[in-house]
Coordinates of C-alpha atoms in Angstrom, one line a residue:
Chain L
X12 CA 61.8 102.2 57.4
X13 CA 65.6 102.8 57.8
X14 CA 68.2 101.0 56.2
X15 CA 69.1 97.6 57.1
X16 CA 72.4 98.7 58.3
X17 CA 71.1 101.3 60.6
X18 CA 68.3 98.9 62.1
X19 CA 70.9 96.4 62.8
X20 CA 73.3 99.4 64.3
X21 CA 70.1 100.2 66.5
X22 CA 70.2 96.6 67.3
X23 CA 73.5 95.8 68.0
X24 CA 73.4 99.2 70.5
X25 CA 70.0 97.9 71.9
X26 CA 70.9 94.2 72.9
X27 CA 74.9 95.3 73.8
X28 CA 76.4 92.4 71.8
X29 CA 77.6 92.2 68.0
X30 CA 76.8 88.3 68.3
X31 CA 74.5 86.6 65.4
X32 CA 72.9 82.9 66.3
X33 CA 73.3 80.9 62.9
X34 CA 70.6 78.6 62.4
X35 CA 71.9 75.6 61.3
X36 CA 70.1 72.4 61.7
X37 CA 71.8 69.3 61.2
X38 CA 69.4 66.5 61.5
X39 CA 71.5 64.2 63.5
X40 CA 72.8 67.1 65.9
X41 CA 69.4 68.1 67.0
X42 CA 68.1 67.3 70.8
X43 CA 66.7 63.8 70.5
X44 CA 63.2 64.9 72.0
X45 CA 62.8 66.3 68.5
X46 CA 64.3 63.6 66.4
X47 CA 61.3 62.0 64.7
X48 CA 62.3 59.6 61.4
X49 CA 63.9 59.7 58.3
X50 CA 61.2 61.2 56.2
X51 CA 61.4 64.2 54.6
X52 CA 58.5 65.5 56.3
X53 CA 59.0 64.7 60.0
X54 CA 63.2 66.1 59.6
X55 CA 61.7 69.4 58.3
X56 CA 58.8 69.2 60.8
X57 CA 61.9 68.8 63.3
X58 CA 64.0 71.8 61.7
X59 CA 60.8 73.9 62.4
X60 CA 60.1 72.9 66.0
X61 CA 64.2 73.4 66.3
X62 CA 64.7 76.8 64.8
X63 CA 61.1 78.2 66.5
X64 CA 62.9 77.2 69.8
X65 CA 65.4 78.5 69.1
X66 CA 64.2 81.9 68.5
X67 CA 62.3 81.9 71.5
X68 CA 65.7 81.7 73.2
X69 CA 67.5 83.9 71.4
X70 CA 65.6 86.7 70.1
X71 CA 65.8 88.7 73.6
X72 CA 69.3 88.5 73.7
X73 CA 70.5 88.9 69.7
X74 CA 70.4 91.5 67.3
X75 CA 70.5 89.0 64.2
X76 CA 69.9 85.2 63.4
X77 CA 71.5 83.9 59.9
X78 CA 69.8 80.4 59.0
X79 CA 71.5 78.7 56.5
X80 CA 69.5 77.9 54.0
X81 CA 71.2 74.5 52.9
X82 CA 70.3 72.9 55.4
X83 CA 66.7 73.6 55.0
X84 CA 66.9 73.1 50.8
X85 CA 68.5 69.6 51.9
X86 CA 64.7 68.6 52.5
X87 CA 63.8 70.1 49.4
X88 CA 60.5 72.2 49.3
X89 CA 59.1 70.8 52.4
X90 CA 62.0 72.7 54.0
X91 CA 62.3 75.7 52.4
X92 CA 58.4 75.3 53.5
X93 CA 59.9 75.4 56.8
X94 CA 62.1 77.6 56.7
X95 CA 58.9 80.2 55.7
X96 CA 57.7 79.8 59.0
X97 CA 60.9 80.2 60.9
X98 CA 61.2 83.6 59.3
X99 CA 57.7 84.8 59.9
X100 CA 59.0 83.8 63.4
X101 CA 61.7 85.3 63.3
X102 CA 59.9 88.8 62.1
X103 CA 57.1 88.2 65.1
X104 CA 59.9 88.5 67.6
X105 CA 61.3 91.9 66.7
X106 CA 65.0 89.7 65.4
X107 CA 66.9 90.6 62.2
X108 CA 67.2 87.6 59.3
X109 CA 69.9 87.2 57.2
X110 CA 69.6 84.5 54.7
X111 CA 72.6 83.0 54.2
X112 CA 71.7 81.7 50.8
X113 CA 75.6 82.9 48.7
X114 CA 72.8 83.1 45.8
X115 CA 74.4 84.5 42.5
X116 CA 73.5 84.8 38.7
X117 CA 73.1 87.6 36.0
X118 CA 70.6 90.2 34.9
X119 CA 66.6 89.2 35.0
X120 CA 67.9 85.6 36.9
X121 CA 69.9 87.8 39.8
X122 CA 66.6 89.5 39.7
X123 CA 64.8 86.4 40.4
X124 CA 66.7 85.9 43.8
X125 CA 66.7 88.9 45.1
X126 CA 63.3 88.9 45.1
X127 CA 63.1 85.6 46.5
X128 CA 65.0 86.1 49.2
X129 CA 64.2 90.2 50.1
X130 CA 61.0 90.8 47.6
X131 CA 57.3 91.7 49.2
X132 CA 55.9 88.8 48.4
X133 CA 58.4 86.2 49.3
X134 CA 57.5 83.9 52.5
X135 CA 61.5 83.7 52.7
X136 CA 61.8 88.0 53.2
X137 CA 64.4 88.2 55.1
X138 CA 66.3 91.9 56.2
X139 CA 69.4 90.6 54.5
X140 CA 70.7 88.1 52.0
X141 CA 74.2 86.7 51.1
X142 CA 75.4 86.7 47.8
X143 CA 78.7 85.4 45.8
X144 CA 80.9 88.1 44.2
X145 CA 82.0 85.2 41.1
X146 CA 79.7 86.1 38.0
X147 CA 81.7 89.9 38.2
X148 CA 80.0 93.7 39.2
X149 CA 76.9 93.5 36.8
X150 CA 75.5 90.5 38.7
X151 CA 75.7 92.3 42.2
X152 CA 73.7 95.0 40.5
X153 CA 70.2 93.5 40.8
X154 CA 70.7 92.5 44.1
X155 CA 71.9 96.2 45.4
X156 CA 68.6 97.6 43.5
X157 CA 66.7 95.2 45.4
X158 CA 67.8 95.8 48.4
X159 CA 68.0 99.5 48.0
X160 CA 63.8 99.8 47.6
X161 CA 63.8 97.5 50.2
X162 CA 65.5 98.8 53.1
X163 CA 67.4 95.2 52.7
X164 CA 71.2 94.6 53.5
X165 CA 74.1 92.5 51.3
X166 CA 76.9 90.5 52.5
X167 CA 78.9 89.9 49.8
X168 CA 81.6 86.8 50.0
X169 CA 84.5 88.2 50.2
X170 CA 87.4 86.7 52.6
X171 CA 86.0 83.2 53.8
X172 CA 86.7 81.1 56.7
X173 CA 87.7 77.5 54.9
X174 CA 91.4 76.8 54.3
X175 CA 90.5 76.7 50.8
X176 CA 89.2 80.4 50.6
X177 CA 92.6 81.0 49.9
X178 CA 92.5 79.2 46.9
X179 CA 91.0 82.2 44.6
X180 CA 90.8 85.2 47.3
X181 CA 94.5 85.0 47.9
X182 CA 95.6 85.3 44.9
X183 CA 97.3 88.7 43.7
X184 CA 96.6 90.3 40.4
X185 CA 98.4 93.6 39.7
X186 CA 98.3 95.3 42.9
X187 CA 95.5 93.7 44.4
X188 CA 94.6 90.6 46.0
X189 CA 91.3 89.2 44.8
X190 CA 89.7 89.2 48.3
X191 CA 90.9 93.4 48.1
X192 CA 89.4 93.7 44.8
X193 CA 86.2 92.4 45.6
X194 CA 86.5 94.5 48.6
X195 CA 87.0 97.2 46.7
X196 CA 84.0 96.7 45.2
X197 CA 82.0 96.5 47.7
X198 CA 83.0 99.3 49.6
X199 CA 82.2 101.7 46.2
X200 CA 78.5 100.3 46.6
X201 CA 78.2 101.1 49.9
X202 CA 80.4 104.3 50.2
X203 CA 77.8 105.6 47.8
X204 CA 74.9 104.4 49.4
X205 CA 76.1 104.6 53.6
X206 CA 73.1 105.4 56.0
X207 CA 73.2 107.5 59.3
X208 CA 75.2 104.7 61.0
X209 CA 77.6 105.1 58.1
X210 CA 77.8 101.9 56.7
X211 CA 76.2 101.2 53.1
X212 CA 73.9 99.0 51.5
X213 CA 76.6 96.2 50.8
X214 CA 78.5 94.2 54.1
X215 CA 81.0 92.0 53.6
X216 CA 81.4 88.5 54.8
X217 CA 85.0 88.2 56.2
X218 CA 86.2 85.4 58.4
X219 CA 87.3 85.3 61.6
X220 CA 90.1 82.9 60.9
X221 CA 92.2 85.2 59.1
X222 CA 92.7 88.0 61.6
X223 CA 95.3 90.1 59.9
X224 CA 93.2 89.9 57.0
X225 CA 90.4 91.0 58.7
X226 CA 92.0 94.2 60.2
X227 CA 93.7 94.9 56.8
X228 CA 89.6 94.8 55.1
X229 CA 88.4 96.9 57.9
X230 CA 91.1 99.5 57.3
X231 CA 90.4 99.4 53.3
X232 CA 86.2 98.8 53.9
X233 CA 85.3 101.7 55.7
X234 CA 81.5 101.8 54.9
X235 CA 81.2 98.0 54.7
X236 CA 79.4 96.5 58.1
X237 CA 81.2 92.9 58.1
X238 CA 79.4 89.5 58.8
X239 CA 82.4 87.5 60.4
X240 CA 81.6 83.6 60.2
X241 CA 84.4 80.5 62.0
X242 CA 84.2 82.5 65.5
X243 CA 83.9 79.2 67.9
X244 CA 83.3 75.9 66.4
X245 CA 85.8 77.1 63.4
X246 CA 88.4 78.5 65.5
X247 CA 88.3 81.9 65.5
X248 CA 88.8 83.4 69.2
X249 CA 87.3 86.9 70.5
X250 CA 90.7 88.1 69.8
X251 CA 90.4 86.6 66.2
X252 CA 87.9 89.0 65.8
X253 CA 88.7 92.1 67.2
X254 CA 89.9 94.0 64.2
X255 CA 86.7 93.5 62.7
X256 CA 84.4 96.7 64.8
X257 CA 85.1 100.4 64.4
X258 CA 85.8 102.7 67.6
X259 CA 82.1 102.0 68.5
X260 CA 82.0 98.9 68.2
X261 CA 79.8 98.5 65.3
X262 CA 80.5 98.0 62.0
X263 CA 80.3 93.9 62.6
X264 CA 78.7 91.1 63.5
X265 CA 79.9 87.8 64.3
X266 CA 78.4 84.6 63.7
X267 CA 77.8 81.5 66.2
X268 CA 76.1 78.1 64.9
X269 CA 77.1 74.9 66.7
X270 CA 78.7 75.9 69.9
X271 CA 75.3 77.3 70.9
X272 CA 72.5 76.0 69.1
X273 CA 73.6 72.4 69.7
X274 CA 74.9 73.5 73.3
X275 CA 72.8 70.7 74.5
X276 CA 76.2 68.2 74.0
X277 CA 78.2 70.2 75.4
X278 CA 79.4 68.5 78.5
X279 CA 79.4 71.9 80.9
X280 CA 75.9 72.2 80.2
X281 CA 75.1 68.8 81.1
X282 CA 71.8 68.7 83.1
X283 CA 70.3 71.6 81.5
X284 CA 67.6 70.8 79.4
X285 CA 68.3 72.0 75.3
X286 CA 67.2 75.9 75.8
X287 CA 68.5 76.5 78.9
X288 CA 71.6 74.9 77.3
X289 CA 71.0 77.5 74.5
X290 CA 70.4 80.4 76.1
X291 CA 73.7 79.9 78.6
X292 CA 75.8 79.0 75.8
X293 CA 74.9 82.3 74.3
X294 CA 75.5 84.6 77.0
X295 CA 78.6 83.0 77.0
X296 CA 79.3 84.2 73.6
X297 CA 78.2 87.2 74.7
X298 CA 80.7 88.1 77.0
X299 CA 83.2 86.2 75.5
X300 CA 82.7 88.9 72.9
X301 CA 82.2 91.5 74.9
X302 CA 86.4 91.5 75.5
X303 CA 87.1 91.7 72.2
X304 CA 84.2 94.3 70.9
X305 CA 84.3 98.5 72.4
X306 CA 80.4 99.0 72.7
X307 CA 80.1 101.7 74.9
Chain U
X116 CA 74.3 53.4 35.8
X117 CA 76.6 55.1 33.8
X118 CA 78.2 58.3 34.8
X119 CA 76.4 61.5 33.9
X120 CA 78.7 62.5 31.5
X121 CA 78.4 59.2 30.1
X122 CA 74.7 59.5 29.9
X123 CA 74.9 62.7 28.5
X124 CA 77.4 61.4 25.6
X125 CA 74.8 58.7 24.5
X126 CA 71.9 61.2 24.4
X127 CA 73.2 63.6 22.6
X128 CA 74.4 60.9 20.0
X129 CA 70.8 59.5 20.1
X130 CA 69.0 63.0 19.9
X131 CA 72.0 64.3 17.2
X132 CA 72.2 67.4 18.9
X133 CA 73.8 69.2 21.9
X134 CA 71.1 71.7 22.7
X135 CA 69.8 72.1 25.6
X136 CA 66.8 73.7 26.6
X137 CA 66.7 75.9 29.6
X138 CA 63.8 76.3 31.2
X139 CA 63.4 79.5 32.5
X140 CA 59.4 80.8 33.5
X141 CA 59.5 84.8 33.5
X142 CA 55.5 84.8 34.6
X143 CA 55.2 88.3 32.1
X144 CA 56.3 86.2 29.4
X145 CA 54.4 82.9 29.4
X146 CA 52.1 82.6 26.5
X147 CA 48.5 84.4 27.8
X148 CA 46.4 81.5 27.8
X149 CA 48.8 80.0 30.7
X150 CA 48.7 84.0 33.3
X151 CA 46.2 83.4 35.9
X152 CA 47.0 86.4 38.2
X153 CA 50.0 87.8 40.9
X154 CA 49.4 85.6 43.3
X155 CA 52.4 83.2 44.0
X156 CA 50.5 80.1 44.0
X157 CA 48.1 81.4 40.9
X158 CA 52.2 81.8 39.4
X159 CA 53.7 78.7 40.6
X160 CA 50.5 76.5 39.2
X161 CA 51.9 78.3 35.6
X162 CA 55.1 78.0 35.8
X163 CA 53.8 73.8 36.5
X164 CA 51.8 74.2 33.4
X165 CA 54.3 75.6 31.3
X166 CA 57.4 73.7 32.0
X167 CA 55.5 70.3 31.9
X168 CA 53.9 71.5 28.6
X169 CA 57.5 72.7 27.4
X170 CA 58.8 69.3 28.3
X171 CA 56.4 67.7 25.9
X172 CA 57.4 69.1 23.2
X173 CA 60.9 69.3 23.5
X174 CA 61.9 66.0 25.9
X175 CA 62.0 63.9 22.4
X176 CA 64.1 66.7 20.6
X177 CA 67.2 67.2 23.3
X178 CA 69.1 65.1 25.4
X179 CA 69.0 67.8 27.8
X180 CA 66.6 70.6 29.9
X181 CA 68.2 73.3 32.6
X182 CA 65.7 74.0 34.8
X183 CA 66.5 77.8 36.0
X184 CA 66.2 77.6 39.7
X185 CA 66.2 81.4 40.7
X186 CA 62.7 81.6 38.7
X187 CA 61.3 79.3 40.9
X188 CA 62.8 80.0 44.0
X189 CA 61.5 83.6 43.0
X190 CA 57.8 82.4 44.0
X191 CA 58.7 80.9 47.4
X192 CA 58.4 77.5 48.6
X193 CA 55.3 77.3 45.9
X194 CA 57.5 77.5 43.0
X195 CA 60.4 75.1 44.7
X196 CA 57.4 72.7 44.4
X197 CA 56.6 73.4 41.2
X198 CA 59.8 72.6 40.4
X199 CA 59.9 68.7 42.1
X200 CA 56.8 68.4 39.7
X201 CA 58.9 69.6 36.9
X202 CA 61.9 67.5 37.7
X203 CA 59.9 64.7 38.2
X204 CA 57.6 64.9 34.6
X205 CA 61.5 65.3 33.3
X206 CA 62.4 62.1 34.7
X207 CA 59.4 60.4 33.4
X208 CA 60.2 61.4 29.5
X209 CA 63.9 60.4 30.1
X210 CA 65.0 63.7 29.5
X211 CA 68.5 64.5 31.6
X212 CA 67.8 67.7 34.1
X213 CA 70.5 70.0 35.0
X214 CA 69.7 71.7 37.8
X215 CA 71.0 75.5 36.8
X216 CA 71.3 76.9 41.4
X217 CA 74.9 78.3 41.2
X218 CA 75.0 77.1 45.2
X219 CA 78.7 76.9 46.9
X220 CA 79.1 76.6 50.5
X221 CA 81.9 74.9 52.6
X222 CA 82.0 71.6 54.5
X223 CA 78.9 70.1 55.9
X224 CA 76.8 72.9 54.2
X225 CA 78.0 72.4 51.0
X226 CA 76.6 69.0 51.4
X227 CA 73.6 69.7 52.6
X228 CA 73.3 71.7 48.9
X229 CA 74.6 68.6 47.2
X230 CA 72.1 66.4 48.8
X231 CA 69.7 68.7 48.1
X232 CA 69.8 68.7 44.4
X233 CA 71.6 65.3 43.7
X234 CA 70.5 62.9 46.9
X235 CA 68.6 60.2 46.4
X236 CA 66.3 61.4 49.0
X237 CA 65.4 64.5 47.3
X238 CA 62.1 65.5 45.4
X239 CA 64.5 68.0 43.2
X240 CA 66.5 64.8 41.8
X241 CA 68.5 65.9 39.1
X242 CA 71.2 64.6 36.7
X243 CA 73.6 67.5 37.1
X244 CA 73.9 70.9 39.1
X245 CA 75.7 73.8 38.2
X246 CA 78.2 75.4 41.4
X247 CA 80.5 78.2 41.9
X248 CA 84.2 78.1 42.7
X249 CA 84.4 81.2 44.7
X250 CA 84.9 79.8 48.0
X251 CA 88.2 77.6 46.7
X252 CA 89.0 74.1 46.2
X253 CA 87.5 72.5 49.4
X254 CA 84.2 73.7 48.5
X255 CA 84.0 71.7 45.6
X256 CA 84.7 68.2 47.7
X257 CA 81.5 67.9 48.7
X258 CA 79.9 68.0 45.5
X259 CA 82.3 65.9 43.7
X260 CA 81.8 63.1 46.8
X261 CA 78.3 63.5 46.2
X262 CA 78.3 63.5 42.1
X263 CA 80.6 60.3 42.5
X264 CA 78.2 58.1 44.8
X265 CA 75.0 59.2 42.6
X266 CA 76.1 59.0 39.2
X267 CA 76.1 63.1 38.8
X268 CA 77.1 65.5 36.9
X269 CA 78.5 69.0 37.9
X270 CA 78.9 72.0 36.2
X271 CA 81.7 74.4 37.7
X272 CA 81.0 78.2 36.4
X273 CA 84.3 78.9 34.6
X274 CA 83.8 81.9 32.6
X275 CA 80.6 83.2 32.3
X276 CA 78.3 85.0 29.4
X277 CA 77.8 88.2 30.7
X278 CA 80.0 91.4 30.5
X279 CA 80.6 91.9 34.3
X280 CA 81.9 88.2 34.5
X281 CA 85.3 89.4 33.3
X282 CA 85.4 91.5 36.5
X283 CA 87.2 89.1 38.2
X284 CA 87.6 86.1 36.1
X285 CA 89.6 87.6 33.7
X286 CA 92.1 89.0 35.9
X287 CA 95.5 87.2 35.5
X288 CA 97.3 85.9 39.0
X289 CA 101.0 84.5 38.3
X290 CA 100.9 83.1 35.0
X291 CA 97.4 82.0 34.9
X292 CA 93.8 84.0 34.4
X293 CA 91.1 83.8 37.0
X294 CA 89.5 82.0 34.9
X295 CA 92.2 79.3 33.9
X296 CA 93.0 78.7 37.5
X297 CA 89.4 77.4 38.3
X298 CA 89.5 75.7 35.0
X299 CA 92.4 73.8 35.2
X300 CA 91.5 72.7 39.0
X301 CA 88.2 71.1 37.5
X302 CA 89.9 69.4 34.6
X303 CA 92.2 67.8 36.8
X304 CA 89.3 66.8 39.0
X305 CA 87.7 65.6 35.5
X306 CA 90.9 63.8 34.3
X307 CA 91.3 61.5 37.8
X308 CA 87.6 60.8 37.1
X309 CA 87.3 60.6 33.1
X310 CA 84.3 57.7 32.2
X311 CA 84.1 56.0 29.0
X312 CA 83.4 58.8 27.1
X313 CA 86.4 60.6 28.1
X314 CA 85.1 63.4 30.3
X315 CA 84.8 63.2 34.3
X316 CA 83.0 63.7 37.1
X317 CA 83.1 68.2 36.8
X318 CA 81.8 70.1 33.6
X319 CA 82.3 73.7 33.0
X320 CA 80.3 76.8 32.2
X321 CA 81.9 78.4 29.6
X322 CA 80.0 81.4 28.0
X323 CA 79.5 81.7 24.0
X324 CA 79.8 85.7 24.1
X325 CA 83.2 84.8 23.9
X326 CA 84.4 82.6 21.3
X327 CA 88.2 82.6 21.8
X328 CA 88.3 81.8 25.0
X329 CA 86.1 78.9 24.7
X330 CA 88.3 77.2 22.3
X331 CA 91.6 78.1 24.4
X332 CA 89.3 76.2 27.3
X333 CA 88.5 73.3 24.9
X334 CA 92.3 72.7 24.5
X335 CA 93.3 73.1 28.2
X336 CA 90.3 70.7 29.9
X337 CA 90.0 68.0 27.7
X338 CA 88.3 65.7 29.9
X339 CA 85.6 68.3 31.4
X340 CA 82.6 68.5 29.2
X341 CA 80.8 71.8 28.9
X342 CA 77.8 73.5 29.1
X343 CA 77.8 76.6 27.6
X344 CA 75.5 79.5 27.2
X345 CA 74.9 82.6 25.8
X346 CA 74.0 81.2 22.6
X347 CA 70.7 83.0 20.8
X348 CA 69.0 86.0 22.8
X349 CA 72.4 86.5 24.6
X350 CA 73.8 87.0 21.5
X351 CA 76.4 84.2 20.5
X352 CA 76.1 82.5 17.1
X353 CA 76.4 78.8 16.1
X354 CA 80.4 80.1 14.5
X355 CA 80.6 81.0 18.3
X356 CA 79.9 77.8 19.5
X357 CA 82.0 75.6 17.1
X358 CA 85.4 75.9 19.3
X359 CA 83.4 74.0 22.2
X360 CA 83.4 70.7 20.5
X361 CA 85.5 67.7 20.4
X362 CA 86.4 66.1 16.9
X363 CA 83.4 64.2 17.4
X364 CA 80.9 66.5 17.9
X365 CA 81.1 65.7 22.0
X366 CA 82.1 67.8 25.0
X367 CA 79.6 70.3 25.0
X368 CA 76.2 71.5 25.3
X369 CA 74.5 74.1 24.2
X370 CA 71.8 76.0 26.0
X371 CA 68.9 78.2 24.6
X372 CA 66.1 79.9 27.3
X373 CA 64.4 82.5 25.7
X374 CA 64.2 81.6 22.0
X375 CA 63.0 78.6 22.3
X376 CA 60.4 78.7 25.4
X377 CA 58.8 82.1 24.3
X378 CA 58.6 81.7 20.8
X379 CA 55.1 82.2 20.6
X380 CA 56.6 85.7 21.0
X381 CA 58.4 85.5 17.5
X382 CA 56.8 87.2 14.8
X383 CA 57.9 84.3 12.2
X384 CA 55.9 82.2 14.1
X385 CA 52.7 83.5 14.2
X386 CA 49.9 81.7 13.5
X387 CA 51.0 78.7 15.3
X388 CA 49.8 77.7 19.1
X389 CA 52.7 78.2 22.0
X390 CA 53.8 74.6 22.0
X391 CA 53.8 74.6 17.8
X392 CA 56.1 77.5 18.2
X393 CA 58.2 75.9 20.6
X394 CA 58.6 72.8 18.8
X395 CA 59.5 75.1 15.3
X396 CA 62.2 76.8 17.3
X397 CA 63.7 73.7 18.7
X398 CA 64.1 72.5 15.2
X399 CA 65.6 75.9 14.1
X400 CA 68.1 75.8 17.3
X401 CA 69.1 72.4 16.5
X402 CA 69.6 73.0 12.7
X403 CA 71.1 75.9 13.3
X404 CA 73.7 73.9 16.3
X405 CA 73.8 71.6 13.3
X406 CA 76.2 73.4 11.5
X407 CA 78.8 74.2 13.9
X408 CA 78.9 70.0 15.6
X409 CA 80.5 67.8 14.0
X410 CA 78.4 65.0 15.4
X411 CA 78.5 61.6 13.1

């Protein structure tokens, strides 16, 4: 099997668009035709009719979907139960699945979530898993072992989306910011490890709110394939994002949640029903991107 | 109810210790009688076994168990359950459970975490989590909303045990360590929020492996309580731990995994049964705590 990063390069060629579909269930945001109690059982019985839906819609027209796995823990096991089955989905339709877990620990512990979240045996395996940088190099290591035998991807936090990202990553010390030394990082694992489509074994999430910083990490990153969240709902524009492919066009992908998986309340889609709401909401994102990205 | 930190105060004055054991179920290490094959649900039904049996033993002896997610999550959706059982036999002994997950996200996600571990709804109640400050200030909002309404605890990771972790908290930014700056944000979330005991709403991980900084920490938070490992296999000493307490023997806890759960593994136990060993070395951790806490 190839790398992860050269599978989701093939992708990305294949379906002509760098756009992810975050799946993101918010109880009280979901179409109410699939709203059904309180119970903890009959929201993650929802999540799973929801998300299965969803893939149906998107799966033809995406290289990637990234649930967030919060949102399923919020139901505790009978969602992460879920969540199982939105993956095996996910896998039956030919789509990539990042987990967007930002796991973290140390040694045997890191160990334990990697192979939660990309091991053989896990119901969650997923093709690529996000982790947090905070706990230093030696607890990235298991993860990057994992994912190497596995043909798995990494996106490590790096520059985030929030306001408050700032709050640690923009702070300098010596010559570097912490965002660039974590980059820095990050690159060196992947630099050493890149695949035919020349990007390594760890990505980098990166937001699309911070443009300039963006273009200065894809400048300093070049081996790093970057998972760019806060593109629509957040604020990030097509523009926003630009910086963030190579001359081909690869090299990212950018994530979309609300603006198209709860299209249904959007009021130009009014009259559609929830999918067809879905699916025109994404090939809007789709071309939207398509101005700002250089696939040939 | 009392805060958590409250609740903590009065059972480690109750129990006249600050250890905490963390419960932490490597499946190659569980005592034979308890292996039952690879499969994940042969591996969840021990890891059920064991932490319920370790519970007996030790929920009299500590005011406190850590419940290592990443073990559990390792197994799938099987071991998250597994772990509601756990939680909920923890709850029934009146034994406080800090959830060790490590989760950050922003916004509404960051919530869905919080509920997800804290929330009344959830089956993987706990008394405390532990998060990660990586993503900034406004990540920690949701948790401290959350830990406020229910009465929780949370642990911030600080400075960690391991080598790597001075990677990047140890950098220095202005006039402040990595480190410092995250430490000084949760003791001034702590200090708005201090209870009768003194210490607020955020705790800190602050490692044992390194013994100076913990006590420059003690002086700098004084309303954040701590939990701090590294103590035992990981190599820090009771002398270690001393700097990590108040005058009155408050203000931390102390956690020990592998020493105490698999000390059927420790040749000066021989002879006894896995829960006799456990018990022995819970007695030895707590003597050996004693003289480093000044506790009454």
């Amino acid at each position: 099997m190839p790398s992860f990063f050269d599978r989701l390069a093939t992708a990305v060629k294949q379906k002509r668009t760098p756009l992810v579909v975050g799946l993101d269930p918010r109880y009280a945001s979901l179409p109410k035709s699939l709203q059904r109690g309180d119970a903890l059982d009959a929201r993650a019985a929802a999540f799973r009719e929801f998300s299965i839906g969803l893939l149906d819609v998107v799966a033809p027209l995406v290289p990637a979907v990234k649930p967030q796995v919060a949102f399923f823990e919020q139901l505790g096991w009978r969602g992460m139960q879920a969540l199982a089955d939105v993956v095996e989905h996910a896998k039956k339709l030919g789509v990539l699945v990042i987990a967007d877990a930002k796991r973290n620990d140390i040694g045997s512990t890191a160990e334990g979530y990697a192979d939660g979240w990309l091991g053989e045996q896990s119901p969650w395996r997923g093709d690529a898993l996000t982790i947090s940088p905070y706990l230093g190099d030696d607890s990235l290591e298991p993860f990057v072992r994992t994912a190497k035998e596995r043909n798995a991807g990494l996106f490590v936090l790096v520059k985030t989306s929030n306001p408050g990202g700032k709050f640690l990553q923009d702070l300098t010390a010596g010559e570097r910011t912490i965002y660039g030394t974590v980059g820095d990082l990050v690159e060196s694992l992947s630099r050493d490890l890149a695949g035919e489509c020349g990007y390594g074994v760890a990505g980098a999430v990166v937001g699309a709110t911070y443009p300039e910083q963006l273009a200065e990490l894809r400048a300093r990153m070049p081996h790093t394939w970057f998972l760019v969240p806060g593109y629509g709902s957040q604020g990030g524009t097509a523009a926003d994002v630009a910086g963030a492919f190579d001359s081909s066009g690869l090299g990212a992908v950018v994530n979309s949640s609300r603006a198209i998986i709860f299209a249904h309340a959007r009021d130009e889609f009014a009259g559609l029903d929830w999918q067809q709401a879905v699916e025109a909401a994404t090939q809007q994102a789709i071309a939207d991107l398509g101005t700002a990205c250089p696939l040939a």
